[in-house]
PDB file of C-alpha atoms in Angstrom:
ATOM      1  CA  UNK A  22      72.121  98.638 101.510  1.00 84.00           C
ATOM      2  CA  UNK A  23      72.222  96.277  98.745  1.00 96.00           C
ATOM      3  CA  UNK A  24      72.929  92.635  99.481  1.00 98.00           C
ATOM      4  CA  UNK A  25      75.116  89.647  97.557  1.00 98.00           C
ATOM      5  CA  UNK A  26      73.309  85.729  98.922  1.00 98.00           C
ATOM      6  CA  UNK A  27      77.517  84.064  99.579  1.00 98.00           C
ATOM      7  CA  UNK A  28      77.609  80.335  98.507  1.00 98.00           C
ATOM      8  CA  UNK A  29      76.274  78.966 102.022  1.00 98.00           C
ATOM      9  CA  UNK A  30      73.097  81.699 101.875  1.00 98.00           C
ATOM     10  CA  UNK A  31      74.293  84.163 104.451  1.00 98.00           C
ATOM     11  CA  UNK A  32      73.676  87.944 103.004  1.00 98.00           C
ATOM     12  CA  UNK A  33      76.815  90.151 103.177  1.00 98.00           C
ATOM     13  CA  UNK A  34      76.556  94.015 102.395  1.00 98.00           C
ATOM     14  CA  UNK A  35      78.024  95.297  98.682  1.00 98.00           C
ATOM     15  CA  UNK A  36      79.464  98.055 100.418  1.00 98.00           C
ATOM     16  CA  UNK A  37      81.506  97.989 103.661  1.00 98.00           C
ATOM     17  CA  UNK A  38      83.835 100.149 105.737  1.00 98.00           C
ATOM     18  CA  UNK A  39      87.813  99.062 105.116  1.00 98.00           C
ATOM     19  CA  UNK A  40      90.180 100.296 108.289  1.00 98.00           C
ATOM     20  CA  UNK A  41      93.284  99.419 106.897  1.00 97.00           C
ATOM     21  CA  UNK A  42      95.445 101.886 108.852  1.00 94.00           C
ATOM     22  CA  UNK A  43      93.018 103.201 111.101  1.00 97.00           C
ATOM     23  CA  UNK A  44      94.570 103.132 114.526  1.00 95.00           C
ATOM     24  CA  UNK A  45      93.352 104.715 117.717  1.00 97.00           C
ATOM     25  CA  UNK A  46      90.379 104.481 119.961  1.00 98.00           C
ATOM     26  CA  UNK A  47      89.702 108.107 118.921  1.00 98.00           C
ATOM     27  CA  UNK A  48      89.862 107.761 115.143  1.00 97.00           C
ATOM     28  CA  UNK A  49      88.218 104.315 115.377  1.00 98.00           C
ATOM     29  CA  UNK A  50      84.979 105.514 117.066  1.00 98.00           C
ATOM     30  CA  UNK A  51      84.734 108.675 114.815  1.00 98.00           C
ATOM     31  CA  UNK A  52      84.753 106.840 111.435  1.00 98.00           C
ATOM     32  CA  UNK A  53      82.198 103.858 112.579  1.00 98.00           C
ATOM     33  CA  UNK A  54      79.767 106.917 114.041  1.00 98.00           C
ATOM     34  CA  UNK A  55      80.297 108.483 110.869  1.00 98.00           C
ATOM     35  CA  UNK A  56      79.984 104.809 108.791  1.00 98.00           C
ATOM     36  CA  UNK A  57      76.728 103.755 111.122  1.00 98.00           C
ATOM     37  CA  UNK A  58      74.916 107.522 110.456  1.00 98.00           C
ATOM     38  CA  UNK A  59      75.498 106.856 106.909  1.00 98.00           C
ATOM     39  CA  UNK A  60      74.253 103.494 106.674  1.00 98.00           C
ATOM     40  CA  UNK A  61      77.079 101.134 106.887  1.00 98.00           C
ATOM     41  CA  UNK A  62      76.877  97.785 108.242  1.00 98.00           C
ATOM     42  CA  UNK A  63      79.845  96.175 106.895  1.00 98.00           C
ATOM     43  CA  UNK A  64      83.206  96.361 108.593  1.00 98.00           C
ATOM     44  CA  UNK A  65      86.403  94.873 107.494  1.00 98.00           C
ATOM     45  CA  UNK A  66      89.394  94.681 109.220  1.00 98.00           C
ATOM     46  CA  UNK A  67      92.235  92.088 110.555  1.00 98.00           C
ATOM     47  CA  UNK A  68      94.515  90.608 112.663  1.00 98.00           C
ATOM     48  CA  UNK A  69      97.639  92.945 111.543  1.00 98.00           C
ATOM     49  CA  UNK A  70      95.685  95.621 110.978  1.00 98.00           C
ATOM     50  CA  UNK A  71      95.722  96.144 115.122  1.00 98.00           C
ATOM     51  CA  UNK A  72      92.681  98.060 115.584  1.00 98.00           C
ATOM     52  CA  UNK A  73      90.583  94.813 116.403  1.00 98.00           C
ATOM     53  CA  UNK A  74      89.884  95.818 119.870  1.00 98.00           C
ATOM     54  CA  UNK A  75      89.416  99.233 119.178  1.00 98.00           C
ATOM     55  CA  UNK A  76      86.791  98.515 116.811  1.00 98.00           C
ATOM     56  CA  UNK A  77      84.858  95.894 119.466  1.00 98.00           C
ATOM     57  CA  UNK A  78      85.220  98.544 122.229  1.00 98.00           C
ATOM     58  CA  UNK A  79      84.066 101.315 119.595  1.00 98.00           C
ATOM     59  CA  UNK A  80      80.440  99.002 118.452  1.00 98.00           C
ATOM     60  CA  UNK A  81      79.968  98.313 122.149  1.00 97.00           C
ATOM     61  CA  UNK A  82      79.284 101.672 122.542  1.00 98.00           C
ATOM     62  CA  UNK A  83      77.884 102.918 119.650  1.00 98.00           C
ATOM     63  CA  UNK A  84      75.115 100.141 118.280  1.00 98.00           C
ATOM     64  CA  UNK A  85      72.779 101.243 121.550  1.00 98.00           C
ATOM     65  CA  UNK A  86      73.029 105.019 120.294  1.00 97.00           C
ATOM     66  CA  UNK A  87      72.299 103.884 116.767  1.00 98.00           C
ATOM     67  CA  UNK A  88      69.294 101.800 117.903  1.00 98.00           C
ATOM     68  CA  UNK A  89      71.816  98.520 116.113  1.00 98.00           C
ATOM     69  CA  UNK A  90      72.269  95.213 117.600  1.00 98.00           C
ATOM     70  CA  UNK A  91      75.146  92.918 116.898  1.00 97.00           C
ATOM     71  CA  UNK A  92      73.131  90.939 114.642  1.00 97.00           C
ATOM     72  CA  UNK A  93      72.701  94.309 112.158  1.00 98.00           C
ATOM     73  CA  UNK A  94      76.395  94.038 111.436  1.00 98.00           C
ATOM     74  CA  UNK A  95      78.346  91.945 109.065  1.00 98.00           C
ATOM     75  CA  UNK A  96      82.322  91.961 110.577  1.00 98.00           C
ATOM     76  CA  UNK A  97      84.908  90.525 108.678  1.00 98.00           C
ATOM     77  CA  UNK A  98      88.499  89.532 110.098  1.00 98.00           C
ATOM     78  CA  UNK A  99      91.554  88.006 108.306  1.00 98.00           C
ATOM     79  CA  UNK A 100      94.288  85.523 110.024  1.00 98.00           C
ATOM     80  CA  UNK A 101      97.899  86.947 110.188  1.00 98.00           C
ATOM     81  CA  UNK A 102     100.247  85.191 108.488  1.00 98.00           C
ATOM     82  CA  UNK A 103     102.345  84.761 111.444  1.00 98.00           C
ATOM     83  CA  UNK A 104      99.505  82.372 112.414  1.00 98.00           C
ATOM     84  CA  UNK A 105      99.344  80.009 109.183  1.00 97.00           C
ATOM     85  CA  UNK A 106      99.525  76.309 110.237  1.00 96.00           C
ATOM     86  CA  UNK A 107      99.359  74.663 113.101  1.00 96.00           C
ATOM     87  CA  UNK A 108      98.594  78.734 115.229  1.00 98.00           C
ATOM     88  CA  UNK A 109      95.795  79.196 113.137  1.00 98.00           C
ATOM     89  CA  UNK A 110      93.149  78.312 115.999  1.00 98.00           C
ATOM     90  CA  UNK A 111      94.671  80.488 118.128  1.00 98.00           C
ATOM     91  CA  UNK A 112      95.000  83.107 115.937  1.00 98.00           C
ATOM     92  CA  UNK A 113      91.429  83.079 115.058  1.00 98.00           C
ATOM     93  CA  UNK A 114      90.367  83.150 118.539  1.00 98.00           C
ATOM     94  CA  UNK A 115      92.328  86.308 119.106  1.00 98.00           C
ATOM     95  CA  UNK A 116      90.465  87.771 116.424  1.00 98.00           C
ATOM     96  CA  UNK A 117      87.385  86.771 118.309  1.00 98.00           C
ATOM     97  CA  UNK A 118      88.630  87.528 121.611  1.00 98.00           C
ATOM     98  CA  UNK A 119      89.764  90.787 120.229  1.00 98.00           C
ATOM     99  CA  UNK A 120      86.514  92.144 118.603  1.00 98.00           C
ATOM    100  CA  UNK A 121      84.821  90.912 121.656  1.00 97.00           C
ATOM    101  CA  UNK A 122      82.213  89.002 119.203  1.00 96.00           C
ATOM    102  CA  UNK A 123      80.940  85.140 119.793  1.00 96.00           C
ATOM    103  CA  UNK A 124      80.626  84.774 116.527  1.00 98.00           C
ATOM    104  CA  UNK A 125      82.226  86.752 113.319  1.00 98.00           C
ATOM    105  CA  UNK A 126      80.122  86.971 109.947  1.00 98.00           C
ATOM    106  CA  UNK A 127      82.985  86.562 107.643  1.00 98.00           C
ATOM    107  CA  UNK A 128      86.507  85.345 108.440  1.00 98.00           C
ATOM    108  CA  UNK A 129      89.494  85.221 105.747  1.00 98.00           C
ATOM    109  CA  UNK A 130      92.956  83.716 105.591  1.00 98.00           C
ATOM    110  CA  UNK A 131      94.876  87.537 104.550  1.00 98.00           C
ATOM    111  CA  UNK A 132      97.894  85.931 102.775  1.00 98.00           C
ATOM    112  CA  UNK A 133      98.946  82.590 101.258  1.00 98.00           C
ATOM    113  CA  UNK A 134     102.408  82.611 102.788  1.00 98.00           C
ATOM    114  CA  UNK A 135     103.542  82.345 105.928  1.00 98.00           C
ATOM    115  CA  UNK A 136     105.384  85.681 107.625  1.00 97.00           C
ATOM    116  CA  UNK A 137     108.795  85.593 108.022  1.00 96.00           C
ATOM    117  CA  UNK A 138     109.379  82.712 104.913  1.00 97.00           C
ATOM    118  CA  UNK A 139     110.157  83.083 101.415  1.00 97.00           C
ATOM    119  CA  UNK A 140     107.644  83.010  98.896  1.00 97.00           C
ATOM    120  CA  UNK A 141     109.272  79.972  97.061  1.00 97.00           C
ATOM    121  CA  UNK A 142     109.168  78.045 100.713  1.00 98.00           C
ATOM    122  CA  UNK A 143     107.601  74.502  99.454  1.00 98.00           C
ATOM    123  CA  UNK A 144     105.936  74.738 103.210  1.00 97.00           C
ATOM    124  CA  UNK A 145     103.345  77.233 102.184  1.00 98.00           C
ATOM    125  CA  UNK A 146     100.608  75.008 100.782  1.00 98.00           C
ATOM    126  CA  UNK A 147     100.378  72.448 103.667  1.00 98.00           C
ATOM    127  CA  UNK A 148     100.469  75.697 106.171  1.00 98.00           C
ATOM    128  CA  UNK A 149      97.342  76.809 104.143  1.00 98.00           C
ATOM    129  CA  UNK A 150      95.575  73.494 104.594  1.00 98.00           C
ATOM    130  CA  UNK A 151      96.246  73.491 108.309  1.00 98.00           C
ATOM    131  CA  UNK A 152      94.698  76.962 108.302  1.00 98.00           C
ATOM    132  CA  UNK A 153      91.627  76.474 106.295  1.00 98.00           C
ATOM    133  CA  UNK A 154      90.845  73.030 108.510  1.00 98.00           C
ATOM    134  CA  UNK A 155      90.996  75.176 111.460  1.00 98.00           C
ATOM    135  CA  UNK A 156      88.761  77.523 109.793  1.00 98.00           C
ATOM    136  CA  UNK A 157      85.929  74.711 108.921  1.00 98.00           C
ATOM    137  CA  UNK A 158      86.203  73.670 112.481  1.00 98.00           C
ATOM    138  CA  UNK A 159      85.292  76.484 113.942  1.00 98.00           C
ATOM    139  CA  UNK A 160      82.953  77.445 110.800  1.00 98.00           C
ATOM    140  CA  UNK A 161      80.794  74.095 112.245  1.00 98.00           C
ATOM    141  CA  UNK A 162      80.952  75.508 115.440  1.00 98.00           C
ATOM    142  CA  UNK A 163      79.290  78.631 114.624  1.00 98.00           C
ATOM    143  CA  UNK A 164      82.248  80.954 115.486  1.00 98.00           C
ATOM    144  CA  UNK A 165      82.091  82.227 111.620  1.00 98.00           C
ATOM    145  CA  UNK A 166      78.914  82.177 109.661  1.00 98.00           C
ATOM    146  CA  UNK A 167      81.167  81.640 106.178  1.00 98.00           C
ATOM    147  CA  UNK A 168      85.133  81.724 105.465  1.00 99.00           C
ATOM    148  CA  UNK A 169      87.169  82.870 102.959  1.00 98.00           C
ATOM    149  CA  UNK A 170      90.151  83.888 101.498  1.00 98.00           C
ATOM    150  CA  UNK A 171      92.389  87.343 100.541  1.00 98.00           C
ATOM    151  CA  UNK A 172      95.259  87.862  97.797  1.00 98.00           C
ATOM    152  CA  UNK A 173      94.517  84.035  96.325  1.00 98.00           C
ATOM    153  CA  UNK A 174      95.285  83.745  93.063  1.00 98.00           C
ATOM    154  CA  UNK A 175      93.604  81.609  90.650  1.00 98.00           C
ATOM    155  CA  UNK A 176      96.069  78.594  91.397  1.00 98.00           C
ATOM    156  CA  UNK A 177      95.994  78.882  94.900  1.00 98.00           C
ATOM    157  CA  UNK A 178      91.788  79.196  94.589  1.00 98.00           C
ATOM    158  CA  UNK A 179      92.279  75.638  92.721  1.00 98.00           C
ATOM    159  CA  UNK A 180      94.285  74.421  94.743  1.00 98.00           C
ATOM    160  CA  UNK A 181      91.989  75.372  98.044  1.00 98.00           C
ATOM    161  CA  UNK A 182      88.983  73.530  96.287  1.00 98.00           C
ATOM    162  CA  UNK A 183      90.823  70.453  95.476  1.00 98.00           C
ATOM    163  CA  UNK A 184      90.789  69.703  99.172  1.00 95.00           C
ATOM    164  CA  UNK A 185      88.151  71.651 101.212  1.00 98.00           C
ATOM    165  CA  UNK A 186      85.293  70.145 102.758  1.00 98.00           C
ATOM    166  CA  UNK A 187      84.007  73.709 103.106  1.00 98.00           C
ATOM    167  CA  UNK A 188      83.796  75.826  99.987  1.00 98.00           C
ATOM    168  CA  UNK A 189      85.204  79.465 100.600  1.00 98.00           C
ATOM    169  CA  UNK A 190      82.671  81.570 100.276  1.00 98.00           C
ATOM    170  CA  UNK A 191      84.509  85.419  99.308  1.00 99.00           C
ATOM    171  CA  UNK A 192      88.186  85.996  97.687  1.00 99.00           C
ATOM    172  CA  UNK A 193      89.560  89.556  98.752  1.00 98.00           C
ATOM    173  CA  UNK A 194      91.592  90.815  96.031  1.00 98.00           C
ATOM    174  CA  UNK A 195      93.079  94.393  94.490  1.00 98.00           C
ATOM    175  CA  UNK A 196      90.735  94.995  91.514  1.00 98.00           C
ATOM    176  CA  UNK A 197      90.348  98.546  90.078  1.00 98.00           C
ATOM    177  CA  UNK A 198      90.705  99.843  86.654  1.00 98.00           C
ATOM    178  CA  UNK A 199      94.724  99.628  86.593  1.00 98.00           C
ATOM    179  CA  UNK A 200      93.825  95.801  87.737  1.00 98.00           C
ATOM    180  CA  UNK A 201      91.152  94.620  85.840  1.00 97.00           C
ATOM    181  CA  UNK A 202      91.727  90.611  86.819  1.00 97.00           C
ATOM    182  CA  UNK A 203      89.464  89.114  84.678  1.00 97.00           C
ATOM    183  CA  UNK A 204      90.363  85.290  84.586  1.00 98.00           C
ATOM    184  CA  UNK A 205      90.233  85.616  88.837  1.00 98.00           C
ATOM    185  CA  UNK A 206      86.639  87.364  88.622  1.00 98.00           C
ATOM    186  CA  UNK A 207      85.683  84.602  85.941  1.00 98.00           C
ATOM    187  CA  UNK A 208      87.462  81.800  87.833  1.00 98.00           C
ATOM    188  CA  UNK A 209      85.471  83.228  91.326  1.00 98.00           C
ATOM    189  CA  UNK A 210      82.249  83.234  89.480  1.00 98.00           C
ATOM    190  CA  UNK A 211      82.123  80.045  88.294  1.00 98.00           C
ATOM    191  CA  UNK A 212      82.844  78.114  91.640  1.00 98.00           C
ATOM    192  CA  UNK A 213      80.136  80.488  93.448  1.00 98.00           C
ATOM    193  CA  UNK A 214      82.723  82.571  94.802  1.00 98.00           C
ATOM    194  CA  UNK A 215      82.204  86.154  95.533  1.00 98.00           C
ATOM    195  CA  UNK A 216      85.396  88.680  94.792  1.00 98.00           C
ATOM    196  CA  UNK A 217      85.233  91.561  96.952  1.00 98.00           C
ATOM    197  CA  UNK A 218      87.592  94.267  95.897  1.00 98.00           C
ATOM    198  CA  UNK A 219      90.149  96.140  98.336  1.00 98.00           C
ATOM    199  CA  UNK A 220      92.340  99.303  97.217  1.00 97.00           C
ATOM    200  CA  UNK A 221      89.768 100.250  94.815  1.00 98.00           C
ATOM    201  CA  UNK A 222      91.082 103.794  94.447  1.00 98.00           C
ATOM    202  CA  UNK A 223      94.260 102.495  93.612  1.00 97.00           C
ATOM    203  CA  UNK A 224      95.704 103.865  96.948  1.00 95.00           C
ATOM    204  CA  UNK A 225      94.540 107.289  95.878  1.00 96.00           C
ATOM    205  CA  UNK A 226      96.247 107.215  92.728  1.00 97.00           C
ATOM    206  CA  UNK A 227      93.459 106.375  90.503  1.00 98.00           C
ATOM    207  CA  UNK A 228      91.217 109.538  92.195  1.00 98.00           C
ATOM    208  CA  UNK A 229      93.495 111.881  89.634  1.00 98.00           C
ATOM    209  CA  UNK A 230      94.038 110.166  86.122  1.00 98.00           C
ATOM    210  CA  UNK A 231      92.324 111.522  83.582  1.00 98.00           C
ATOM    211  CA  UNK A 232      89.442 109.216  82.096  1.00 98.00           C
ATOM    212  CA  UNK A 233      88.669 108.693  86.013  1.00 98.00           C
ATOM    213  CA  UNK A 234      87.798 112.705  86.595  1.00 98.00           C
ATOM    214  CA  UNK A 235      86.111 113.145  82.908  1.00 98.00           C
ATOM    215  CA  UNK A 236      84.051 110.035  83.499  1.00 98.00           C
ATOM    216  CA  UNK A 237      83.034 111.389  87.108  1.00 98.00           C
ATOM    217  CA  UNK A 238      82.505 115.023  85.692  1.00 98.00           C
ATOM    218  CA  UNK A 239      79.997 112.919  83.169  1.00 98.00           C
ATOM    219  CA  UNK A 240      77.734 112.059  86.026  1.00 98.00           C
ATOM    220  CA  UNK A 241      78.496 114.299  88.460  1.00 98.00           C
ATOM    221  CA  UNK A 242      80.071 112.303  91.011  1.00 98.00           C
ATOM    222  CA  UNK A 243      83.560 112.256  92.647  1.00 98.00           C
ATOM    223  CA  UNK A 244      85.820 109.974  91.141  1.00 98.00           C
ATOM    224  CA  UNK A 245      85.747 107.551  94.190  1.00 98.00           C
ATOM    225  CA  UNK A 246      82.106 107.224  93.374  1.00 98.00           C
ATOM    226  CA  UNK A 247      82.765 106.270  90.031  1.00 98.00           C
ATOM    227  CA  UNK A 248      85.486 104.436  90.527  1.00 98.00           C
ATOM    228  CA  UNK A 249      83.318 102.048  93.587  1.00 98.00           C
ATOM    229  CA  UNK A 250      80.604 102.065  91.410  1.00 98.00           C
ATOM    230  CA  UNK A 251      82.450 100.262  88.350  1.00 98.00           C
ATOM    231  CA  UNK A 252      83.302  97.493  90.627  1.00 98.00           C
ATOM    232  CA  UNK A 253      79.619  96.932  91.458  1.00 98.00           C
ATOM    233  CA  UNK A 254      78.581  97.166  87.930  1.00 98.00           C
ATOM    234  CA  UNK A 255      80.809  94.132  87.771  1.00 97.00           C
ATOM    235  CA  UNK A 256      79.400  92.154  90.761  1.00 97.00           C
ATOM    236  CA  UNK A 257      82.262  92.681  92.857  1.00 98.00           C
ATOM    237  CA  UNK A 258      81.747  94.618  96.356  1.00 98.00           C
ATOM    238  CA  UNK A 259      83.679  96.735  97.758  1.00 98.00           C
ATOM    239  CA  UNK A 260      85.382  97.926 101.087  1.00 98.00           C
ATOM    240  CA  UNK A 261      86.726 101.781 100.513  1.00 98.00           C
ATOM    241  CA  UNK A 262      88.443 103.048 103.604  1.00 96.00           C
ATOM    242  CA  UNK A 263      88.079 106.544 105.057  1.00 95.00           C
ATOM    243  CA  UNK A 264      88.720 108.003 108.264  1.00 95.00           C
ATOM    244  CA  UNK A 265      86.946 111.452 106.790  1.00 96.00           C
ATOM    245  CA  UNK A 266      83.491 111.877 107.798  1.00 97.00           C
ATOM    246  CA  UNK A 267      82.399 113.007 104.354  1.00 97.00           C
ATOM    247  CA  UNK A 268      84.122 110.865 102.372  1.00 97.00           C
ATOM    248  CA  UNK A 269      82.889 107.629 104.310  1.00 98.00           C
ATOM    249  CA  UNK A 270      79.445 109.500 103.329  1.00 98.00           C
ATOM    250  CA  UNK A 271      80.145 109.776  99.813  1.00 98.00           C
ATOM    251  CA  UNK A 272      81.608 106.348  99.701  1.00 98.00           C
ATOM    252  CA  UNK A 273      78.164 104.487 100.566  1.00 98.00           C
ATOM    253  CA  UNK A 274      76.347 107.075  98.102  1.00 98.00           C
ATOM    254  CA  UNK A 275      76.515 104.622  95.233  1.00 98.00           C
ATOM    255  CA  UNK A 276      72.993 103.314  94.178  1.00 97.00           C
ATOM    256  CA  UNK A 277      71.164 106.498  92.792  1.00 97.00           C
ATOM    257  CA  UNK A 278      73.513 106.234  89.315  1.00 98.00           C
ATOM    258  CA  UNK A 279      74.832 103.414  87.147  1.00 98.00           C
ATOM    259  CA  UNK A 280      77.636 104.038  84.604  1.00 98.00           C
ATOM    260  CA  UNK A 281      77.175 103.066  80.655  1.00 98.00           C
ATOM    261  CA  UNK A 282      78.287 100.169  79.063  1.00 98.00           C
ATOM    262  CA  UNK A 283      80.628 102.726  77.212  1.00 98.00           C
ATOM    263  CA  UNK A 284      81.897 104.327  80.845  1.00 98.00           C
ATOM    264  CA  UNK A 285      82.318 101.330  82.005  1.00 98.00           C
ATOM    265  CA  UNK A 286      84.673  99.914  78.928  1.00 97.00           C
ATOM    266  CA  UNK A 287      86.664 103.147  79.051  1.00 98.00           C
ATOM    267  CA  UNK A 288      87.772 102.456  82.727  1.00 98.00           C
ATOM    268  CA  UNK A 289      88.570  98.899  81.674  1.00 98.00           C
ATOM    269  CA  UNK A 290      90.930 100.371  79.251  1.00 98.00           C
ATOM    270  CA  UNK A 291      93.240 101.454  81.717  1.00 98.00           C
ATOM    271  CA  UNK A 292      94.214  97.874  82.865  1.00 98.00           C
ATOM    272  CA  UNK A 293      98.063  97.996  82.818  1.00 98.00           C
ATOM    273  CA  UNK A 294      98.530  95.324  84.924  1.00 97.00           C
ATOM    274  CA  UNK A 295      99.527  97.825  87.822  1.00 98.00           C
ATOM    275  CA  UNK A 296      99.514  96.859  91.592  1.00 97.00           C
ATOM    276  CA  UNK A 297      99.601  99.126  94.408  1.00 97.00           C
ATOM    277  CA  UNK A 298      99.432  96.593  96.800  1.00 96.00           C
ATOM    278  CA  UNK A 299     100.629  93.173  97.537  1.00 93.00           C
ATOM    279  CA  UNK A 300     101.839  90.656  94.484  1.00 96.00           C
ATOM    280  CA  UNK A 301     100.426  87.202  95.386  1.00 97.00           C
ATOM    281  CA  UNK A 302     101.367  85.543  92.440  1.00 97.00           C
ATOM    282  CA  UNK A 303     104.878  84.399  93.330  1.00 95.00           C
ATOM    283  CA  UNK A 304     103.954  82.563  96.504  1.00 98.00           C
ATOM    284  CA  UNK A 305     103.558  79.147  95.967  1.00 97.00           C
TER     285      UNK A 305
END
């Protein structure tokens, strides 16, 4: 598995296993045997996503069949947004609590607003301060080996580094061909920021337009391939999520091709500034 050095020098996998709306013991354990065969050693999830315990109980048990130890993984987590401000301690320490983990490799603020309030709520910045000192705090007690952030847009990034004693070290963002976010990817890159992209098949949607399949015919590959391996081509790693044995293979089968400069420009021709996601950019 290829590698990206984050901003403080920890190593973090290119490719990891999302679990966004993976939920049961049973399901967990099937797609992290199936991730850990294959070679994962990434594995996102969060706070809302409520599958944290499932996935600590699941890597209990399965690291000692894979011959793994806890330090072979890289786990990232994400605060709820219920928990922005002055619950953003606690919150993190269900995370921990949850995962059953002393320490997590990677932990991220999900969402620049607070749940429950409106995006225009003049609160929202000093709730994100409050939750970012409560992240260095327990970054410089070794609970998280770097921090970070999801959905920030490039004011909200400028914002964060205006005032942080501790630099985030990964932005989580939707970034696929119908998304192509340059100035974020630019602003990220300049400050030493790594983007990592989520919903990089577009929820699906992307697996079926056209320039996606003839592109993937091109090389034979499956259009998630191609589609995964476009980000990387950029410098931006990925989390695809699977609960299907063979696709979470496929997924992680990414480093034996590289697309053209001319592939690579046709999928950047379908920006259309499409979201299937969240929209962060009203929050203030």
């Amino acid at each position: 598995m290829k590698t990206v050095r984050l901003n403080n020098g920890v190593e973090m996998p290119l490719v990891g296993l999302g679990t966004f709306k993976l939920r049961g013991y049973e399901a967990v354990y099937r797609a992290l045997d199936a991730a850990l065969s294959h070679g994962y050693r990434s594995f996102d999830t969060a706070s809302v996503y409520q599958n944290e315990a499932d996935i600590g109980r699941a890597l209990r048990e399965l690291l000692p069949r894979h011959g793994l130890s806890r330090q072979d993984l890289f786990i990232t987590s994400k605060l709820s947004p219920r928990d922005h401000g002055q619950e953003a301690e606690a919150g993190c320490q269900r995370s921990l609590e949850a995962l059953d983990c002393q320490y997590l490799d990677l932990y991220l603020i999900h969402w620049p607003a607070k749940q429950g309030c409106k995006s225009e709520d003049a609160r929202h910045p000093a709730w994100r301060g409050e939750s970012w000192q409560a992240m260095e705090r327990l970054y410089d007690a070794g609970a998280f080996r770097a921090i970070g952030v999801s959905n920030y847009t490039v004011g909200h990034l400028r914002e964060l580094l205006a005032g942080c004693r501790v630099r985030p070290a990964v932005l989580q963002a939707e970034f696929h061909p119908r998304l192509v976010q340059d100035e974020l990817l630019a602003f990220c890159t300049a400050h030493g920021i790594h983007l990592q992209a989520y919903s990089s098949l577009g929820t699906g949607s992307l697996l079926t337009e056209p320039e996606v399949v003839a592109v993937a015919a091109g090389y034979g590959k499956t259009p998630a391939q191609v589609l995964l391996r476009w980000a990387l081509q950029q410098e931006v790693g990925v989390i695809p999520k699977s609960s299907d044995p063979e696709r979470i293979a496929q997924n992680i089968q990414l480093f034996d091709f590289a697309l053209s400069e001319e592939d690579v420009g046709v999928l950047r021709r379908m920006h259309s500034d499409t979201r299937y996601c969240w929209d962060p950019r009203l929050v203030v």
